[in-house]
Amino acid sequence: MSVTQDIQDRLQEAFDPSVLEVVDDSESHRGHAGHREGGESHFNVRIRSQAFQGQSRIQRHRAVHAALGASLVGRIHALSLDIDV
């Protein structure tokens, strides 16, 4: 399974989002630290879910990282998160 699909699956299962966009932005980082041939190193994620209601920005980020799990987060060089209700 691709990293992109793994991110989508885990976030969908954890948060049942109304909006979920996972963009592999690795090619934009060619020549920079962490870039890998074949991509799947740099991601932009936009997620909207009622599960984040009442949570601070830090709590939301921690919840997303927990849902992804340490093994998946360890395979990603950069993860940009846009999280809201």
Coordinates of C-alpha atoms in Angstrom, one line a residue:
M1 CA 0.0 0.0 0.0
S2 CA 1.2 3.5 -0.8
V3 CA 2.0 5.9 2.0
T4 CA -0.7 8.3 0.6
Q5 CA -3.3 5.6 0.7
D6 CA -2.2 4.5 4.2
I7 CA -2.6 8.1 5.5
Q8 CA -6.0 8.4 3.9
D9 CA -7.2 5.1 5.3
R10 CA -6.0 5.8 8.8
L11 CA -7.4 9.3 9.0
Q12 CA -10.8 8.2 7.5
E13 CA -11.1 5.4 10.1
A14 CA -10.1 7.6 13.0
F15 CA -12.0 10.8 12.3
D16 CA -14.8 10.1 9.7
P17 CA -13.9 13.4 8.1
S18 CA -16.3 15.5 6.0
V19 CA -13.2 16.7 4.0
L20 CA -10.0 14.7 3.6
E21 CA -7.3 15.7 1.1
V22 CA -3.9 14.1 1.1
V23 CA -1.5 15.5 -1.4
D24 CA 2.0 14.0 -2.1
D25 CA 4.1 17.2 -2.5
S26 CA 7.4 15.4 -2.6
E27 CA 8.3 16.5 -6.2
S28 CA 8.2 20.1 -5.0
H29 CA 11.1 19.3 -2.7
R30 CA 13.4 17.6 -5.2
G31 CA 17.0 18.4 -4.1
H32 CA 16.0 19.3 -0.6
A33 CA 16.6 17.2 2.6
G34 CA 14.4 14.2 2.9
H35 CA 13.4 13.9 -0.8
R36 CA 13.2 10.4 -2.0
E37 CA 13.1 9.2 -5.6
G38 CA 9.6 8.0 -6.2
G39 CA 8.0 10.5 -3.8
E40 CA 6.0 9.8 -0.7
S41 CA 8.2 11.8 1.6
H42 CA 6.4 15.2 1.8
F43 CA 2.6 15.5 2.3
N44 CA 0.0 18.2 2.7
V45 CA -3.1 17.1 4.5
R46 CA -6.4 19.0 4.8
I47 CA -8.9 17.4 7.1
R48 CA -12.3 18.6 8.5
S49 CA -14.1 16.6 11.2
Q50 CA -16.4 17.1 14.1
A51 CA -14.0 14.9 16.1
F52 CA -11.8 18.0 16.5
Q53 CA -14.6 20.0 18.1
G54 CA -13.4 21.7 21.3
Q55 CA -9.7 20.7 20.7
S56 CA -6.8 23.1 20.6
R57 CA -4.5 23.2 17.6
I58 CA -1.9 21.2 19.5
Q59 CA -4.5 18.6 20.5
R60 CA -5.7 18.2 16.9
H61 CA -2.1 17.7 15.6
R62 CA -1.4 15.2 18.3
A63 CA -4.6 13.3 17.5
V64 CA -3.7 13.1 13.8
H65 CA -0.1 11.9 14.6
A66 CA -1.6 9.3 17.0
A67 CA -4.0 8.1 14.3
L68 CA -1.2 7.8 11.8
G69 CA 1.0 5.9 14.3
A70 CA 4.7 6.2 14.9
S71 CA 5.7 3.7 12.2
L72 CA 3.9 5.7 9.4
V73 CA 5.0 9.1 10.7
G74 CA 8.6 7.7 10.7
R75 CA 8.3 7.1 7.0
I76 CA 7.3 10.7 6.2
H77 CA 9.9 13.5 6.1
A78 CA 7.5 16.4 6.2
L79 CA 3.8 16.5 7.0
S80 CA 1.8 19.8 6.7
L81 CA -1.5 19.7 8.5
D82 CA -4.5 21.9 7.9
I83 CA -7.0 20.7 10.6
D84 CA -10.4 22.1 11.4
V85 CA -14.0 21.2 12.4

